[in-house]
XYZ file of C-alpha atoms in Angstrom:
734
model
C 1.386 73.487 -8.027
C -1.367 72.222 -5.646
C -3.893 71.856 -8.560
C -1.112 69.563 -10.274
C -0.726 67.639 -7.324
C -4.510 66.949 -6.935
C -4.578 66.030 -10.831
C -1.681 63.372 -10.141
C -3.812 61.916 -7.128
C -7.158 61.828 -9.366
C -5.312 59.976 -12.096
C -3.622 57.404 -9.903
C -6.745 56.955 -8.158
C -8.695 56.302 -11.575
C -5.804 54.226 -12.760
C -6.123 51.926 -9.239
C -9.924 51.706 -9.820
C -9.363 50.379 -13.556
C -10.522 53.443 -15.335
C -7.793 53.785 -17.633
C -9.733 56.157 -19.962
C -10.212 58.778 -17.439
C -6.692 58.298 -16.085
C -5.328 58.881 -19.514
C -7.169 62.115 -19.933
C -5.812 63.505 -16.675
C -2.429 62.351 -17.464
C -2.792 64.479 -20.786
C -3.944 67.627 -18.611
C -0.797 66.956 -16.360
C 1.532 67.069 -19.437
C 0.050 70.361 -20.477
C 0.354 71.924 -17.336
C 3.661 70.718 -16.737
C 5.500 69.335 -20.038
C 8.817 69.207 -18.332
C 8.062 66.124 -16.265
C 8.569 63.115 -18.494
C 7.215 61.056 -16.139
C 3.588 61.804 -16.963
C 4.310 60.915 -20.621
C 5.399 57.464 -19.228
C 2.224 56.989 -17.276
C 0.022 58.242 -20.569
C 1.650 55.779 -22.802
C 0.903 52.981 -19.872
C -2.797 54.131 -19.755
C -3.013 53.283 -23.553
C -1.433 50.147 -23.238
C -3.617 48.986 -20.472
C -6.470 49.944 -22.939
C -4.675 47.757 -25.482
C -3.983 50.936 -27.274
C -0.466 49.988 -28.441
C 0.345 52.028 -31.082
C -0.536 55.273 -29.141
C 1.370 54.184 -26.145
C 4.351 53.694 -28.413
C 3.840 56.902 -30.095
C 3.398 58.505 -26.723
C 6.840 57.204 -25.283
C 8.672 58.103 -28.485
C 7.459 61.720 -28.301
C 8.989 61.786 -24.858
C 12.449 60.309 -25.895
C 12.644 62.715 -28.986
C 14.272 65.668 -27.157
C 16.868 63.277 -25.348
C 20.240 63.122 -25.388
C 22.110 59.994 -25.594
C 23.081 60.062 -21.944
C 19.346 61.024 -21.461
C 18.146 58.264 -23.520
C 19.599 55.289 -21.622
C 18.192 57.160 -18.157
C 14.609 57.917 -19.271
C 14.402 54.290 -20.482
C 15.614 53.046 -17.197
C 12.662 55.257 -15.849
C 9.962 53.991 -18.162
C 11.188 50.593 -17.634
C 10.637 50.803 -13.588
C 7.353 52.077 -14.446
C 6.156 49.335 -16.728
C 8.072 46.579 -14.315
C 6.187 47.740 -11.356
C 2.784 48.024 -12.719
C 3.077 44.556 -14.160
C 4.214 43.175 -10.713
C 1.201 44.630 -9.483
C -1.182 43.242 -11.971
C 0.377 39.506 -11.567
C -0.610 39.983 -7.955
C -3.978 40.873 -8.807
C -4.016 37.698 -11.204
C -4.518 39.800 -14.318
C -2.402 37.794 -16.217
C -3.222 39.081 -19.779
C -2.783 42.576 -18.909
C 0.856 41.889 -17.082
C 1.509 39.600 -19.992
C 0.975 42.478 -22.642
C 3.111 44.853 -20.642
C 6.100 42.391 -20.136
C 6.134 41.693 -23.863
C 6.674 45.840 -24.475
C 9.249 45.662 -21.975
C 10.900 43.008 -24.184
C 10.710 44.817 -27.011
C 12.618 47.773 -25.273
C 14.886 45.798 -23.560
C 15.058 42.229 -24.921
C 17.990 41.017 -22.863
C 16.387 41.687 -19.567
C 16.355 38.380 -17.965
C 14.116 39.294 -15.021
C 11.351 40.098 -17.382
C 11.670 37.220 -19.477
C 11.411 34.848 -16.294
C 8.226 36.622 -15.744
C 6.831 35.870 -18.995
C 7.650 32.196 -18.640
C 5.709 32.435 -15.273
C 2.861 34.307 -17.459
C 2.800 31.947 -20.342
C 2.231 28.913 -17.821
C -0.305 30.781 -15.990
C -2.096 30.994 -19.451
C -1.369 27.397 -20.010
C 1.130 27.515 -22.574
C 4.710 27.188 -23.122
C 5.609 28.411 -26.885
C 8.544 26.597 -28.109
C 9.142 29.699 -30.675
C 9.222 32.530 -28.050
C 11.374 30.483 -26.001
C 13.894 30.049 -28.585
C 13.864 33.828 -29.346
C 14.081 34.825 -26.031
C 17.207 32.781 -25.662
C 16.597 32.465 -21.946
C 19.108 29.859 -21.032
C 21.654 31.501 -22.986
C 21.451 34.649 -20.999
C 21.080 32.860 -17.924
C 24.668 31.259 -18.966
C 26.020 34.633 -19.402
C 24.966 36.239 -16.292
C 27.642 36.515 -13.265
C 26.841 34.724 -10.434
C 25.046 36.447 -7.331
C 23.204 38.764 -10.030
C 20.021 36.967 -10.418
C 17.074 36.974 -8.065
C 17.083 33.287 -6.591
C 13.621 33.019 -5.564
C 12.614 33.948 -9.139
C 14.664 31.213 -10.584
C 13.240 28.769 -8.094
C 9.932 29.780 -8.556
C 10.055 29.730 -12.401
C 11.777 26.304 -12.199
C 8.791 25.003 -9.893
C 6.216 26.166 -12.133
C 7.891 24.587 -15.130
C 8.188 21.328 -13.552
C 4.560 21.296 -12.377
C 3.267 22.623 -15.811
C 5.345 20.441 -18.287
C 7.654 18.204 -16.482
C 8.674 16.378 -19.583
C 9.097 19.325 -21.856
C 12.962 19.527 -22.699
C 13.309 23.378 -21.605
C 12.848 22.077 -18.052
C 15.611 20.421 -17.467
C 17.751 22.907 -19.710
C 16.616 25.571 -17.485
C 17.259 23.755 -14.222
C 20.910 23.051 -15.505
C 21.682 26.711 -16.354
C 20.252 27.631 -13.159
C 22.898 25.669 -11.219
C 25.440 27.825 -10.830
C 23.545 30.726 -9.581
C 21.921 28.397 -7.079
C 24.569 26.463 -5.535
C 23.869 25.241 -2.129
C 20.077 26.301 -2.444
C 18.148 23.485 -0.706
C 14.629 24.760 -1.707
C 16.121 24.357 -5.605
C 17.249 21.243 -4.845
C 14.147 19.992 -3.150
C 11.688 20.984 -6.117
C 13.917 19.326 -8.594
C 13.850 16.133 -6.580
C 10.389 16.077 -6.170
C 10.073 16.683 -9.904
C 12.496 13.724 -10.372
C 10.636 11.384 -8.270
C 7.147 12.079 -9.951
C 8.695 12.028 -13.517
C 10.477 8.736 -12.526
C 7.917 6.794 -10.265
C 4.575 8.152 -11.514
C 5.263 8.980 -15.231
C 7.955 5.990 -15.712
C 10.466 8.204 -17.162
C 13.533 7.001 -15.451
C 15.950 8.541 -17.704
C 14.718 12.207 -17.328
C 14.499 11.319 -13.508
C 18.076 9.885 -13.599
C 19.354 13.200 -15.146
C 17.260 15.562 -12.657
C 18.519 13.432 -9.782
C 22.285 13.757 -10.928
C 21.608 17.322 -11.239
C 20.391 17.467 -7.737
C 23.762 15.980 -6.590
C 25.530 18.807 -8.629
C 23.623 21.474 -6.307
C 25.827 20.404 -3.386
C 23.018 21.199 -0.755
C 23.464 19.575 2.701
C 22.545 15.924 2.892
C 22.658 14.196 -0.399
C 21.484 10.956 1.172
C 17.812 11.357 -0.020
C 19.035 12.108 -3.456
C 20.955 9.079 -3.760
C 18.217 7.072 -2.197
C 15.922 8.280 -5.145
C 19.062 7.940 -7.711
C 19.246 4.083 -6.722
C 15.456 3.900 -7.178
C 15.651 5.392 -10.703
C 18.423 3.359 -11.717
C 16.658 -0.009 -10.594
C 13.397 0.898 -12.599
C 15.743 1.586 -15.250
C 17.338 -2.014 -15.014
C 20.697 -0.443 -14.602
C 21.452 -2.403 -11.296
C 25.146 -1.749 -11.014
C 24.393 1.948 -10.816
C 21.509 1.648 -8.698
C 23.872 -0.672 -6.304
C 26.642 2.216 -6.347
C 24.148 4.958 -5.439
C 22.650 2.802 -2.342
C 26.098 2.276 -1.159
C 26.895 5.704 -1.401
C 23.794 6.655 0.543
C 24.444 4.069 3.193
C 27.967 5.434 3.658
C 26.485 8.824 4.227
C 24.119 7.879 6.682
C 24.972 8.655 10.403
C 22.148 7.768 12.637
C 20.853 4.111 13.097
C 17.250 4.706 11.581
C 18.815 6.335 8.266
C 21.238 3.265 8.118
C 18.588 0.871 8.527
C 16.577 2.435 5.709
C 19.411 2.775 3.442
C 20.564 -0.732 3.959
C 16.855 -1.550 2.921
C 17.420 -0.237 -0.523
C 20.730 -1.743 -0.862
C 19.021 -5.421 -0.087
C 16.249 -4.907 -2.501
C 18.818 -4.026 -5.363
C 21.274 -7.152 -4.262
C 18.291 -9.299 -4.416
C 17.154 -8.254 -7.835
C 20.748 -8.633 -9.222
C 20.723 -12.518 -7.524
C 23.708 -11.484 -5.308
C 22.372 -13.737 -2.246
C 25.829 -13.883 -0.498
C 26.210 -10.209 -0.209
C 22.547 -9.691 0.606
C 22.443 -12.456 3.394
C 25.081 -10.607 4.804
C 23.619 -7.237 4.733
C 20.125 -8.865 6.348
C 22.145 -10.085 9.254
C 23.375 -6.933 9.512
C 19.702 -5.411 9.562
C 18.552 -7.721 12.046
C 21.501 -6.603 14.219
C 20.682 -3.024 13.662
C 17.133 -3.415 14.299
C 17.775 -5.193 17.571
C 20.243 -2.462 18.887
C 17.619 0.186 17.860
C 14.950 -1.531 19.953
C 16.992 -1.888 22.830
C 17.467 1.888 22.968
C 14.509 3.641 20.806
C 15.205 7.186 19.717
C 13.581 9.505 21.995
C 11.949 11.848 18.945
C 11.785 10.550 15.328
C 9.956 12.131 12.614
C 6.993 10.087 11.096
C 8.938 9.625 7.678
C 12.102 8.129 9.091
C 9.695 5.851 11.354
C 7.843 5.041 8.259
C 10.929 3.927 6.660
C 12.019 1.680 9.620
C 8.737 -0.104 9.196
C 9.214 -0.448 5.415
C 12.493 -1.860 6.355
C 11.203 -5.140 7.996
C 9.574 -6.185 4.439
C 12.548 -8.602 3.439
C 12.865 -10.651 6.259
C 10.472 -13.064 4.849
C 12.545 -13.622 1.739
C 15.717 -15.053 3.920
C 14.304 -16.844 6.726
C 11.465 -18.668 7.637
C 11.398 -18.047 11.429
C 8.328 -15.874 12.154
C 8.956 -16.156 16.002
C 12.328 -14.261 15.535
C 11.156 -11.881 12.710
C 7.697 -10.909 13.743
C 8.949 -9.987 17.148
C 11.210 -7.225 15.466
C 8.475 -6.069 13.055
C 6.031 -6.062 15.915
C 8.275 -3.493 17.999
C 9.207 -1.295 14.901
C 5.123 -1.180 13.881
C 4.708 0.027 17.603
C 7.262 2.484 17.384
C 6.010 3.802 14.080
C 2.632 4.232 15.308
C 3.443 6.441 18.203
C 5.595 8.491 15.796
C 2.656 8.865 13.173
C -0.014 9.503 15.711
C 2.066 12.432 17.687
C 2.774 13.690 14.319
C -0.759 13.802 13.227
C -1.917 15.271 16.726
C 0.797 18.345 15.988
C -1.011 18.816 12.446
C -4.375 18.879 13.820
C -5.638 15.550 13.677
C -7.777 14.508 16.290
C -7.592 10.690 16.885
C -11.122 9.473 16.824
C -12.790 8.364 20.266
C -14.710 5.329 18.586
C -16.271 4.273 21.894
C -18.049 7.433 22.332
C -20.268 6.463 18.979
C -23.812 5.363 19.457
C -23.731 1.758 20.511
C -26.647 0.816 18.520
C -26.164 -1.958 16.021
C -26.222 -0.027 12.750
C -27.786 -1.353 9.558
C -26.347 -1.436 6.916
C -22.676 -1.669 8.211
C -20.153 0.816 6.362
C -17.113 -1.276 5.342
C -14.153 0.849 3.752
C -11.608 -1.020 1.540
C -8.590 1.232 1.613
C -5.361 0.303 -0.959
C -3.361 0.974 -3.647
C -3.498 -2.258 -5.162
C -7.101 -2.453 -6.434
C -5.895 -2.467 -10.057
C -4.252 -4.630 -12.440
C -2.201 -6.074 -9.664
C -2.488 -9.552 -7.848
C -4.345 -8.025 -4.759
C -6.907 -6.585 -7.573
C -7.397 -9.824 -9.363
C -7.759 -11.663 -6.271
C -10.166 -9.155 -4.441
C -12.718 -8.380 -7.455
C -14.547 -11.286 -6.520
C -15.482 -10.488 -3.124
C -16.454 -6.856 -4.548
C -18.456 -8.793 -7.382
C -20.742 -10.330 -4.901
C -20.897 -7.876 -1.836
C -24.551 -7.464 -0.320
C -25.055 -4.173 -0.453
C -28.525 -4.657 1.264
C -26.347 -5.704 4.449
C -22.996 -3.714 3.904
C -22.517 -0.270 2.338
C -19.008 -0.329 0.378
C -16.464 2.405 0.543
C -13.704 2.670 -1.936
C -10.609 4.454 -0.957
C -8.194 4.201 -3.681
C -4.692 5.741 -2.621
C -2.272 7.327 -4.905
C -5.433 7.176 -7.576
C -4.196 7.206 -11.239
C -6.777 6.781 -14.256
C -6.434 4.472 -17.041
C -6.823 0.809 -15.421
C -9.721 -0.859 -16.710
C -9.817 -3.386 -13.557
C -9.884 -0.159 -11.629
C -12.487 1.388 -13.257
C -14.348 -2.058 -12.698
C -14.050 -2.075 -9.161
C -15.147 1.381 -8.486
C -18.393 0.500 -10.373
C -18.937 -1.909 -7.403
C -18.537 0.261 -4.795
C -21.173 2.477 -3.387
C -18.954 5.305 -2.431
C -15.703 6.094 -4.005
C -12.671 8.430 -3.373
C -9.714 8.867 -5.865
C -7.150 9.914 -3.329
C -3.549 10.896 -3.182
C -1.113 9.799 -0.926
C -1.612 12.060 2.074
C -2.521 9.592 4.954
C -3.898 12.510 7.148
C -6.363 13.474 4.507
C -7.183 9.906 3.708
C -7.884 9.147 7.554
C -10.159 12.281 7.852
C -12.117 11.491 5.207
C -12.705 7.668 6.559
C -13.529 9.325 9.820
C -16.112 11.875 8.182
C -17.573 8.687 6.414
C -18.177 6.770 9.779
C -16.656 3.533 8.419
C -17.387 0.888 10.785
C -14.906 -1.574 9.418
C -11.788 -0.670 7.337
C -9.631 -3.242 5.502
C -6.323 -2.824 4.416
C -5.337 -4.244 1.570
C -1.729 -3.130 1.119
C -0.168 -3.821 4.407
C 3.941 -2.798 4.003
C 3.573 -2.397 0.485
C 2.576 1.112 0.570
C 3.530 3.772 3.229
C 0.525 5.856 2.672
C -2.139 3.135 3.519
C -0.190 1.707 6.671
C 0.170 5.194 7.602
C -3.577 5.826 7.660
C -4.260 2.432 9.377
C -1.944 4.038 12.397
C -4.019 6.894 12.699
C -7.201 4.395 13.811
C -9.760 6.010 11.631
C -12.159 3.141 12.043
C -13.501 1.241 15.163
C -12.605 -1.721 13.576
C -9.456 -2.289 11.669
C -8.500 -5.439 9.492
C -5.506 -6.639 7.254
C -6.182 -9.034 4.589
C -4.619 -10.080 1.080
C -1.889 -7.823 0.383
C 1.011 -9.114 2.491
C 1.715 -10.674 6.091
C 0.203 -8.416 8.902
C 2.051 -5.157 9.476
C 2.088 -5.598 13.322
C 0.609 -2.119 13.859
C -1.357 -2.277 17.248
C -4.021 -0.398 15.398
C -5.064 -3.290 13.469
C -7.696 -5.347 15.354
C -7.616 -8.614 13.130
C -5.625 -10.272 10.663
C -7.714 -12.592 8.296
C -6.342 -16.450 7.871
C -7.336 -19.947 7.524
C -6.604 -23.223 9.182
C -3.590 -23.604 7.050
C -1.633 -20.293 5.833
C -0.725 -19.478 9.529
C 0.191 -22.643 12.181
C -1.838 -23.207 15.022
C 0.671 -21.419 17.369
C 0.878 -18.210 15.149
C -1.166 -16.104 17.925
C 1.972 -16.380 20.245
C 3.588 -14.059 17.893
C 1.160 -11.719 16.176
C 0.087 -8.554 17.985
C -3.183 -8.644 15.743
C -5.955 -11.284 16.724
C -5.950 -14.001 13.811
C -9.407 -14.474 12.552
C -9.572 -17.672 10.805
C -12.041 -18.697 8.248
C -13.259 -22.375 8.244
C -11.419 -23.359 5.061
C -9.644 -20.817 2.987
C -9.028 -16.817 3.440
C -9.301 -16.309 -0.301
C -11.456 -17.753 -3.415
C -11.814 -16.833 -6.826
C -14.353 -17.928 -9.374
C -11.531 -18.334 -11.957
C -9.186 -16.501 -14.431
C -9.285 -15.362 -17.810
C -7.476 -17.694 -20.175
C -6.357 -16.050 -23.790
C -5.032 -17.786 -27.191
C -1.714 -19.741 -26.210
C 1.147 -17.829 -28.146
C 4.013 -20.463 -27.503
C 4.621 -24.050 -28.199
C 7.199 -26.761 -27.445
C 8.545 -26.605 -30.771
C 9.035 -23.089 -30.482
C 11.185 -23.555 -27.621
C 12.980 -26.560 -29.261
C 11.640 -29.039 -26.665
C 10.255 -32.571 -27.847
C 6.717 -33.045 -27.265
C 7.453 -36.025 -25.057
C 10.052 -34.232 -22.599
C 8.789 -33.251 -19.305
C 8.552 -29.554 -18.677
C 9.006 -27.654 -15.035
C 8.467 -23.989 -14.671
C 9.129 -21.435 -12.185
C 7.591 -17.786 -12.702
C 8.596 -15.970 -9.782
C 10.681 -12.891 -9.417
C 14.312 -12.942 -8.711
C 13.612 -11.777 -4.923
C 11.621 -15.149 -4.337
C 14.709 -17.166 -5.923
C 16.323 -18.167 -2.878
C 19.806 -20.217 -3.951
C 18.930 -23.289 -1.905
C 15.595 -23.381 -3.313
C 16.800 -23.080 -6.793
C 19.081 -25.787 -6.358
C 16.782 -28.207 -5.022
C 14.702 -27.374 -8.491
C 17.927 -28.205 -10.373
C 18.539 -31.257 -8.601
C 15.018 -32.393 -9.579
C 15.875 -31.164 -13.331
C 19.052 -33.683 -12.905
C 17.149 -36.771 -11.812
C 14.515 -36.507 -14.355
C 15.673 -37.793 -17.782
C 14.391 -35.790 -20.693
C 13.180 -32.925 -18.747
C 13.763 -29.263 -19.106
C 13.556 -26.253 -16.857
C 11.510 -22.933 -18.257
C 12.135 -19.932 -16.021
C 10.452 -16.684 -16.247
C 13.138 -14.020 -16.766
C 11.870 -11.217 -14.609
C 12.836 -8.537 -13.955
C 15.761 -8.829 -15.867
C 16.904 -11.250 -18.474
C 20.669 -11.614 -17.783
C 20.743 -11.547 -14.480
C 18.299 -14.390 -14.106
C 19.941 -16.544 -16.757
C 23.571 -15.820 -15.138
C 21.941 -16.942 -11.531
C 20.617 -20.208 -13.217
C 23.435 -21.302 -15.454
C 26.218 -20.997 -12.633
C 24.144 -22.973 -10.140
C 23.259 -25.465 -13.264
C 26.924 -25.763 -13.645
C 27.559 -26.277 -9.703
C 24.727 -29.149 -10.057
C 25.951 -30.586 -13.003
C 22.888 -29.842 -15.155
C 23.371 -28.976 -18.952
C 22.885 -25.461 -19.828
C 20.977 -26.505 -22.569
C 17.909 -27.869 -20.637
C 17.078 -24.328 -19.351
C 14.801 -22.292 -21.162
C 14.158 -18.563 -20.415
C 10.920 -16.850 -20.927
C 10.234 -12.953 -20.687
C 6.972 -11.567 -18.987
C 3.997 -11.721 -20.745
C 0.323 -10.076 -20.347
C -1.797 -12.052 -17.458
C -4.183 -13.996 -19.929
C -1.491 -14.903 -22.491
C 0.736 -16.281 -19.509
C -1.954 -18.280 -18.378
C -2.684 -19.728 -21.615
C 1.105 -20.607 -22.290
C 1.087 -22.597 -19.087
C -0.447 -25.427 -21.508
C 3.331 -26.237 -22.288
C 4.008 -27.066 -18.744
C 4.051 -30.511 -16.949
C 5.012 -29.362 -13.248
C 5.428 -26.064 -11.332
C 8.353 -25.793 -8.921
C 7.222 -23.359 -6.137
C 9.817 -20.884 -4.355
C 10.749 -21.244 -0.453
C 10.702 -19.474 2.011
C 8.682 -17.121 -0.067
C 6.021 -19.143 -1.997
C 3.858 -18.182 -4.791
C 0.434 -16.535 -4.305
C -1.304 -15.447 -7.642
C 0.956 -17.542 -9.410
C -0.137 -20.770 -7.581
C -3.757 -19.670 -8.272
C -3.225 -19.661 -12.171
C -1.221 -23.036 -11.744
C -4.092 -24.698 -9.989
C -6.532 -23.136 -12.203
C -5.005 -24.369 -15.426
C -4.770 -28.047 -13.879
C -1.153 -28.088 -13.434
C 0.583 -30.154 -10.385
C 2.869 -27.934 -8.248
C 5.389 -28.847 -5.717
C 5.697 -26.565 -2.729
C 7.467 -26.476 0.464
C 5.345 -25.695 3.519
C 7.184 -23.588 6.221
C 6.144 -21.590 9.456
C 5.429 -18.200 8.110
C 2.513 -16.701 6.130
C 4.756 -16.290 2.901
C 5.478 -19.852 2.869
C 2.010 -21.356 3.376
C 0.016 -19.492 0.693
C 0.475 -22.425 -2.118
C 0.027 -24.926 0.824
C -3.389 -23.453 1.749
C -4.413 -22.740 -1.830
C -3.778 -26.656 -2.896
C -5.771 -27.856 0.394
C -8.654 -25.771 -0.655
C -8.563 -26.966 -4.302
C -8.249 -30.720 -2.871
C -4.809 -31.805 -4.160
C -2.137 -32.902 -1.648
C 0.300 -34.312 -3.745
C 3.264 -32.219 -4.212
C 3.052 -30.569 -0.730
C 6.512 -31.124 1.017
C 7.321 -30.489 4.538
C 11.255 -30.664 4.067
C 13.910 -30.064 1.216
C 14.117 -33.620 0.674
C 10.373 -34.290 0.188
C 10.292 -31.272 -2.139
C 12.925 -33.124 -4.469
C 11.279 -36.156 -4.175
C 7.906 -35.037 -5.198
C 9.373 -33.059 -7.928
C 11.031 -36.121 -9.044
C 8.020 -38.040 -8.728
C 5.416 -35.862 -10.407
C 7.984 -35.592 -13.310
C 8.455 -39.421 -13.731
C 4.672 -40.342 -13.413
C 2.802 -39.080 -16.287
C -0.320 -40.881 -15.188
C -0.284 -39.102 -11.586
C -0.166 -35.888 -13.467
C -3.158 -36.751 -15.420
C -4.950 -37.752 -12.444
C -3.981 -34.534 -10.630
C -5.110 -32.815 -13.701
C -8.703 -33.967 -13.768
C -8.815 -33.742 -10.091
C -8.202 -29.904 -10.484
C -10.945 -29.666 -13.414
C -13.398 -30.987 -11.446
C -12.616 -28.999 -8.367
C -13.659 -26.236 -10.375
C -16.994 -27.114 -9.495
C -16.856 -27.815 -5.738
C -13.685 -26.803 -3.831
C -13.594 -23.777 -1.323
C -10.819 -21.992 -3.388
C -13.226 -21.664 -6.241
C -16.428 -20.566 -4.769
C -15.967 -17.004 -4.413
C -19.727 -16.239 -3.788
C -19.874 -18.432 -0.637
C -16.457 -17.058 0.372
C -18.074 -13.475 0.386
C -20.974 -14.559 2.551
C -18.143 -15.732 5.110
C -16.327 -12.710 5.009
C -19.902 -10.476 5.474
C -20.734 -13.030 8.581
C -16.885 -12.072 9.745
C -17.711 -8.458 9.357
C -21.112 -8.976 11.377
C -19.476 -11.074 14.255
C -16.493 -8.523 14.322
C -18.940 -5.619 14.772
C -21.058 -7.305 17.519
C -17.701 -8.359 19.328
C -17.032 -4.307 19.032
C -20.339 -3.426 20.271
C -20.022 -5.740 23.604
C -16.927 -4.493 24.421
C -17.709 -0.632 24.418
C -21.172 -1.812 26.537
C -18.759 -3.857 29.073
């Protein structure tokens, strides 16, 4: 008996060492010594299987079963399956995938409806980078799960398989089918809800498959886990991307109704305002915006003592829409600055708790280093307005004086402009959206001046800036200043911000002598539209507006229609982005109210940039928006030599067209009141000679105007960087 025990132990030891041949020989000896112990047959067959001797394995197991009665067959089969399951799990832990796969395939032959084994087979298939459709159909996994009573399946295994499926093949139809049949078995399971929601966000926002994302978000709601507010927020976003605005609004309102805390209500209200603006429901959105301001004031009077960084980040994002409604920067920036400071404190506290050490920049060597390290951090360095305008700075940078680093946030390949920009930097980082990881890399690189190109348009970027990874931090181009105390400078010029803007900005305003942005021009394609295509007479006066619906403030739209009414034989071309019917209904209703015939309105779809610019050739006058003016659209208008009418306000968002016109050498069309805006629109429509003069002046301005001299602007930008660094050195030397 003692010898048999030693034989078992030696066989097991050989097995664990991977010497399956020797282990098989020892189990054969054990069978001869004790043929009554069938366990040795099961182990011997397993050793053959591990050597990929499948026929020998089957023969051994059948030989062991030959003398079994009907009851014994069931018992002995269970013993064999237990041994095979156990070994398959051991091999999975050792990441011996192919061996585990082989064992589980044989388990399936013995017990084809063993659902736990089939779930493990799916995991092993994914580990081998395959998801075979034929096998999935043959295994009938979803049907078996449907037939299983609830509380009989391993919840952790179901969740784990779902997670791997969505990571490996998120768009495969089996993923949703599997998640749906798991639902009765995972009711109330927050882990399952969260992983499906993460998959929905990835599929809907990164992959653009909003229909699938909506189905997954709906499934998340059916899980009945606590706090569905997050799901409803994402569901509203998916519906908005899918241009189903009524459902987006419904989900956003449901989310708002469920929110209890003031920060959550502000965040939910922000999403609702966004959807309402896209729908052109200005009256309701106005009421929501006034409520938003009131909630912000209440929050800032008694700020939460503790707040997680996600909630704080959403609060800062929720200040985004103030400029779309009111041109009152003294009123709105005070709120934004306070919220930004609140967010920054939360972000830094959270980062410290996760091991991030805020850099002590003043401890750095105070020697004036050469060359200066300039880092650009952005998600917009691609085919985006920011990318098109920033490219000239990258084109002309002096790499002898400056070492240029590019931090491409939430990088996705396949963008030609992004690839071009990458080729213009000395060191590039293609990053995700983890702000702490990005900030850590910036610190490690020893960046001297970090330039943010996103402002409030991307949470990850302003989260990075809040961690102060560089001694000097600057916001340029992407949007108005964020209000973060960690930002040292906001780049402007004499026009884009009024003289008293320093009173309500927490950042130091760095003003360039002429313009805060310049380009060498724009690519122009071949026109695809002519007046006759739009049923417009060659002698008619054609006005144009190309902004998004969020910028189409009804008061400005009414002013535009008043211009159309007063200029005989005029038409109004309106770009219908993002939704055709919504924009059409908005303008038709206003036209009716202003007494403008509907057939004088023409609606154009969105077009590729180069084609859009070429098609501006059919336009006589562009009518800008207020209180949020154009930026890239104004650049393009001026480049094409077309007169533009803009109303100048007090905030940055209401002064972009103003600064561009001044720096292109054109003042005709600059209005300071609604009355002036209407008068300029009428005058430019009626005076064809004035339009011609403006056209030729704009064409000639390409040779000399500051707006079209990107190389000169780059030198001014570099001089600014150098002066910022010298100011910094003086400050740390005392």
